[in-house]
Amino acid sequence: MSSAPNTASSPSVPNSGVRTFISFLLFFHLFALFVAIAGNVPASRLLRRLRIIPRVYLQALDMDLSYRFDLTQGQADDRGWLAEVEIGHRGTDKSWIVDEIVPVPASSLPPGLRRQRFYNLVKSLRIREAAPPTQDPLKKEWQDVLAESIGKRLMVEHGVDEVKFRLKAHELLEIDEVRAGADPNEPRRFETIYQVIVKKDASGVIPDGVAAFETAPTAK
Amino acid sequence: MYQAVTGYFSSLAEDFGQAWNRFWFSPSDPYPLGCIRVLAGLLLLYVHMTWTYDLGRFFAADGLVPVATNQQLLRLQGRVEAEQMMPFSASYLNFATSSTELWIAHAAGLVVLILFTIGWKSRITSVLALIVWLSYYHRAPVLAGEMEPILSFVLFYLCLGPNGAALSVDRWLAVKKERELLKLQNRESEPIAAAAATWQATIPVRLMQIHLSVVFLMMAIAKLAGPNPPATWWTGDGIWWLLAKPETRPFDITGIANLPESRLLVDFLCHALVWFEFAFALLIWNQRARPLMLGLLVLLWGVLIGVSTGLFVFVLAILTASVAFCDAEMLRRIAGKYLPADCAA
């Protein structure tokens, strides 16, 4: 089983000028691939600088990444993630009355690509969970921007003027806990790590109760 | 001494040049490219169709990721980068502001992908299919996962070669034309030759082979490196944490924890996956080991990743790219079993 090219001489081999030009393009592409892979992890100043050269080329082709698909590392970032949007209204005394809690991804969505997209959206809210806010102030801004978008969409779908958005981390079961018959959906296994109020006519989000980043990530 | 040194470098350069030319420019059968086009096209169509359900929900002006939000996220991402540069992003969907425009753009994309899959004007439709694919990715990168970059490189490399030289409408039309010509010359009984081997087919196949090997190498390294040693995949917990995540797994098979010696079984699966990824990156280049690696890719890697993560489209994208390592004659025989002769040509 081989796709190795036939090495016999053939008239369909390009002439030397074409070969030189194509070789130059191949060198450039392989160089770009190398600096994308090497420069997208904590890398030397040289590699980071080199990555700037083919940056636009790589990003346009969705190749500016290291392909480090580890899928999980059992760290705080790798818990299960779930967003919940509380649909409700204000009572006469301005108290918050919950009408419905909408999970994102919706629980009715079967496993598959559509569910994965919603999950990726929610997961992107937890970026650099382990980093303290002082080291990464942009994280809060990132979370707020996404929470506002998700919240406002749910407002449109449910015809309300205000929602509460929260991001929950799901503590996964250890193998011994499964043996002991532990319930993976026990409420204590879900930890709210970010909660905000989104209002229809207001720009931005209003922090609500749980201050983001205050919860220490729990490494497994 | 001087002559010995110059002689060494001169022969090194000559050998390297010859090996380089042999590797990239020897003519090869374009049939694998045709197979990859069909498989990638079917995957693209499936992915595109799944957008249909949530098109407005994600991309409308009042959607989950409106254009303004995406731009804001890209700006934030740019500020995180050491160079403080906003990532490049271009998507025709950014110009679709109303629901009608979004649907027109989506339907046009669907038409392009259908034409690409069936191989009509494949040199043009492959480039258009790449534009459609990347537009959806660039419109909202926060929705993307592991599968998108794999199909991106497969599509890009397909654009570089004669992907319509086999299993395509283009090829079917060419065969039909040739038959008519033979008929005019009273040579109807003569068989139609397969598409000629060409160096233009070699370059995309080689690029796909290299890229896939690198992906496997990086996946294995990432699993063993981990942010905090000892890495989960080194200690044997990797597979378990995937199985234990109700949010992503397709089925609940955590019941295996109750099997005797389940800890050892989980450890074994975890190590098998990682070592296979290492082995694939290196041994796929060995002719003798290649069939074994391709078999294990489907039966071990594909099944384990699919069952533990639910990333079936990612698995299928990898399997599609791995066709670059398959023998053209074998692919032709398989296609010949299921398709009419002119279509399988």
Coordinates of C-alpha atoms in Angstrom, one line a residue, chain A residues 104-106 108-121, chain B residues 46-55 57-58 64 143 147-148 310 313:
Chain A
V104 CA -26.8 26.2 26.7
P105 CA -26.3 23.8 25.0
A106 CA -30.0 22.9 25.2
S108 CA -32.7 18.5 24.0
L109 CA -29.9 18.8 21.5
P110 CA -28.5 15.3 20.8
P111 CA -24.7 14.7 20.7
G112 CA -23.3 15.8 17.4
L113 CA -21.8 18.8 15.6
R114 CA -24.6 21.2 16.5
R115 CA -24.3 20.5 20.2
Q116 CA -20.5 20.7 19.9
R117 CA -20.8 24.3 18.5
F118 CA -22.8 25.4 21.4
Y119 CA -20.4 23.7 23.7
N120 CA -17.4 25.3 22.1
L121 CA -19.2 28.7 22.5
Chain B
Y46 CA -22.8 17.5 6.2
V47 CA -21.1 20.3 8.2
H48 CA -22.7 22.9 6.0
M49 CA -26.2 21.4 6.4
T50 CA -25.8 21.4 10.2
W51 CA -25.4 25.2 10.0
T52 CA -28.8 25.4 8.4
Y53 CA -30.6 24.8 11.7
D54 CA -28.8 27.5 13.6
L55 CA -27.8 30.0 10.9
R57 CA -29.4 31.8 15.8
F58 CA -25.6 32.2 15.5
L64 CA -25.4 34.5 19.6
L143 CA -17.6 28.0 17.6
M147 CA -12.2 19.4 13.1
E148 CA -12.1 22.7 11.2
G310 CA -18.1 12.3 20.3
V313 CA -16.5 14.6 12.2

